[in-house]
Amino acid sequence: MTKKIFINEKDIYDFWEKEKIFSADLNSKKPKYSLLIPPPNLTGELHLGHAMQHSILDALARFKRMQGFDVLLLPGVDHAGIQFESTFDKKLSREGLTKQKLGRDEWLKKAWEFKEDIYKSVSGSWRMMGLSADWSREVFTLDEKCQNAVFEEFKTYFDKGLIYRGPYIVQWCPRDQTAIEDVEVEYEQRKEKLYYLKYGPLTLATVRPETKFGDTAMAVNPKDARYKDYVGREFEIETLHGKKMMRVIADDAVDPKFGTGVIKVTPGHDFTDYEIGKRNNLPIIHVINKEGKLTDVAGKYAGMKVAAAREAMLPELREKGILVKEEEYVHNVSVCERCKSTVEPIISEEWFVNVSEMAKAAVKVIDAGEIEFFPPNYKKILTEWLSDIHDWCISRSLWWGHRIPVWYKGKEMKVSQESPGEGWKQDEQVLDTWFSSGLWPLSTLGWPFANAQGKPEKTKEFERYFPWDFEISAPEIKYLWIARMIMISNYFTRQVPFKTMFFHGMLRDLQGRKFSKSLGNGIDPIYLIDQWGVDATRMALYTYSIPGRDGRVSKQILDERGKNFRNFGTKIRNIAKFVLELKPQDTNSLRSTVYGLQSKNKDDKWIKEELEKLIKQVTKNLESLELHLAVDDIYNFVWHDLADKYIEKSKSRRGEAQMTLEYVLKNVLIVLHPFMPYLTEEIYQMFDKTKTSIMLEEWPS
RNA sequence: GGGCGGUUAGCUCAGUUGGUUAGAGCGUCACAUUGACAUUGUGAAGGUCACAGGUUCGAGUCCUGUACCGCCCACCA
């Protein structure tokens, strides 16, 4: 084989791609090992978490390939509904454009162009980590095959009666103008005021006086002796629009210890109150609209934003003797995970899926141990969530996504991918991003199945690579994504989507905070790569790759580690230079050394024993997904055993040691390759070798 | 209010089923040195492993409790 000299990392990557070493082979006789890359959101940069995730995936893929598996490492991108749309709308507003001005069709056209731009700028950096993915199979969640899969999913649920549309109280983000899921809501601790209001004979406490226009009852706990005599009776109460009769009801949801033990019931704008309202047949009054402003029922406060209206009405409440007391109150306010605006519970027409049966079935397969979780306690975390699941609100008032495949004509309704004909109008909403992401393990392999005759027939890809052997995720999307993949996959295929589920920890700043754009505390992996190289950056990240363990990092700490592993790379380069470039004239090439390792010298025997231990350890640690330990083992062996001890001693018997040196170095390169792919390939090419690339070498056993 | 995780050297963290003097990197100090490598080598200092009990021949590791930090879940308006 000819030796190759590479100019830089990209040069090596291109070489691998050209040799098609990343491609999975459907017709391979080897056993398969499939890994599914979590599709990054199409909103911009690769962040540290991605970089770590990709590094872990790639190490395993390379390891399995060398172990003789036909590896599929499948890449893809997620359209990321809300996130993409808000990024794009911000860009439009800088150009003086709005959704309204453009209209849906024009907006979508521009959105697709923007998508292409973003994709181009980010896909390069995703590859830069060295990801040995099969790019020929890359999937985007809005590709035709995903569209088909999503339609099949929707239609199946619909036909089985699991999908329904109805008014429901949802978490509404007034800024993103869409309903969001419970799991997309964050809580922010805020100091507000608790207002005591006089309602007829009773006094109650509330933090939201502005919703009083929507009150339809007062409620107390049925066990509360103080109010026993009031229950079931109506009282005249003073409102801002004059006097009004209101009933007192009893409901278990009322906590007698809160405030005065009496609450006002506003079924239109509070989750508890909505439930109370349902149980007691209370009417629903809309006080807040989808822009977060008060409606006409608020009289002169109509049109004001919630917070402003609250302030504005206080003087009148005081004056009329309704507001009798105020106190400081610290509580959690719901905010939108994406844009951080206060979320309003409001009633909206939305689509839902009843997932309780699916979830039950998912709990069964998880309990049966069909998926191995890292760390193992996630098994319990997921089954508990699935056991207590609510109907899934799948509609979003966005334009970027899979449009709900329902068409209307007068009172008629049809589920169809294409327009059923003249006069039919499609539903305006799109599906929740996770509706398509939940299908990811299936849609990436060609589900739904149909042959030329339209009969179901599994694709070859699906037959071979499903279920996936390995999936990885950040813990924060365990419910949004992981639980749903398990549930949906099991529903459609009666199989788990993946056999191993790895949750990595979250990288945080030194105060333990998440990295976020708004805090400006992010660390750009591209910076680390520029500074220390891809391999060193990967190594630094592996030290944080322990399942479920968060890590605290700063730019300084990552620089330290990056520098350290860059030095390690230099160490190996120097070892290679010592062993291969400066070798004595009278020694043979590596090829002969493989057969001639019978040296009786005690140093030779020692280093070979240590090497064997290393190989065993690294193999074991990779198999048990403890990459940090594998990295540590190699580091110690190379630096302290091989370089500091063995090489130093070998200097007095250089020629004799040559064969052992080459043998050890070559094996070190192989076991290090999953972690530092570029460096190891570069040095491998300096050997008189038998394989085109180190990627094709066999893992030593 | 429930559930989970963390607490080990100045900093960031390892420590795999309990087993000798508890480890790494960075930082600090001393010495060496152009010898594959100054992106170096040798050595040193630095820890009552959060705290209190318990199990054990033996506990950083297992059990109970406490404190602090963090995360997730939850309809306290």
Short mmCIF file of C-alpha atoms (C1' of nucleotides) in Angstrom, two decimals, chain A residues 206-207 254-255 258 263 272 329 331-332 377 479 544 546 549 551-552 557 560-561 564 566-567 570-571 574-575 577-578 582 620 628-629 639 643-644 647-648 651, chain B residues 1-8 10-17 23-27 35-43 69-77:
data_model
loop_
_atom_site.label_atom_id
_atom_site.label_comp_id
_atom_site.label_asym_id
_atom_site.label_seq_id
_atom_site.Cartn_x
_atom_site.Cartn_y
_atom_site.Cartn_z
CA THR A 206 -55.54 35.34 44.14
CA VAL A 207 -52.44 36.35 42.21
CA VAL A 254 -59.21 23.45 46.74
CA ASP A 255 -56.49 23.55 49.33
CA PHE A 258 -54.03 28.34 50.89
CA ILE A 263 -60.82 30.45 45.52
CA THR A 272 -57.29 23.63 38.06
CA TYR A 329 -45.93 36.15 47.44
CA HIS A 331 -44.47 31.41 43.37
CA ASN A 332 -43.67 29.75 40.08
CA ASN A 377 -32.42 4.64 36.68
CA TYR A 479 -40.18 12.76 27.60
CA TYR A 544 -17.39 14.41 30.39
CA ILE A 546 -20.26 9.62 31.74
CA ARG A 549 -23.54 12.86 34.86
CA GLY A 551 -20.29 18.43 34.05
CA ARG A 552 -19.28 21.96 34.85
CA ILE A 557 -11.25 24.48 31.78
CA GLU A 560 -6.84 23.31 29.71
CA ARG A 561 -8.16 19.93 28.65
CA ASN A 564 -3.58 18.72 27.45
CA ARG A 566 -3.26 18.36 22.04
CA ASN A 567 -0.03 17.73 23.92
CA THR A 570 2.07 15.68 19.98
CA LYS A 571 3.45 13.02 22.29
CA ASN A 574 6.87 12.13 18.57
CA ILE A 575 6.63 8.49 19.51
CA LYS A 577 8.74 9.83 14.75
CA PHE A 578 11.03 7.99 17.15
CA LEU A 582 14.25 7.47 13.12
CA LYS A 620 -14.44 -3.57 28.09
CA HIS A 628 -13.98 8.35 29.90
CA LEU A 629 -12.25 5.33 31.41
CA TRP A 639 2.41 8.54 28.15
CA ALA A 643 6.93 6.77 26.46
CA ASP A 644 8.32 7.38 29.91
CA ILE A 647 10.98 3.91 25.21
CA GLU A 648 13.46 5.40 27.65
CA LYS A 651 17.25 3.46 23.90
"C1'" G B 1 -45.31 18.69 47.83
"C1'" G B 2 -43.08 14.27 45.42
"C1'" G B 3 -38.85 11.95 42.73
"C1'" C B 4 -33.75 11.86 41.30
"C1'" G B 5 -28.62 13.26 41.23
"C1'" G B 6 -24.36 15.67 43.42
"C1'" U B 7 -20.98 16.90 47.76
"C1'" U B 8 -13.41 13.40 46.99
"C1'" G B 10 -6.60 25.33 45.02
"C1'" C B 11 -9.93 24.24 40.15
"C1'" U B 12 -12.55 20.49 36.94
"C1'" C B 13 -13.34 15.60 37.85
"C1'" A B 14 -12.13 9.80 38.00
"C1'" G B 15 -12.46 5.93 41.50
"C1'" U B 16 -15.87 -0.46 37.52
"C1'" U B 17 -18.46 -6.04 42.05
"C1'" G B 23 -6.01 8.88 41.70
"C1'" A B 24 -5.72 12.17 36.93
"C1'" G B 25 -5.32 16.75 34.37
"C1'" C B 26 -4.53 21.77 35.25
"C1'" G B 27 -2.36 24.98 38.95
"C1'" G B 35 19.11 13.50 24.12
"C1'" A B 36 11.67 11.21 19.71
"C1'" C B 37 9.11 15.29 22.46
"C1'" A B 38 10.05 22.53 26.31
"C1'" U B 39 3.38 20.94 23.53
"C1'" U B 40 9.61 17.79 27.88
"C1'" G B 41 11.51 14.74 32.06
"C1'" U B 42 12.21 13.56 37.51
"C1'" G B 43 10.40 14.56 42.14
"C1'" C B 69 -26.27 22.57 45.81
"C1'" G B 70 -28.63 21.17 41.34
"C1'" C B 71 -32.24 18.84 38.14
"C1'" C B 72 -36.98 16.73 36.89
"C1'" C B 73 -42.10 16.18 37.95
"C1'" A B 74 -46.72 18.40 40.33
"C1'" C B 75 -53.62 21.78 39.27
"C1'" C B 76 -51.51 25.40 45.64
"C1'" A B 77 -55.01 29.65 42.57
#
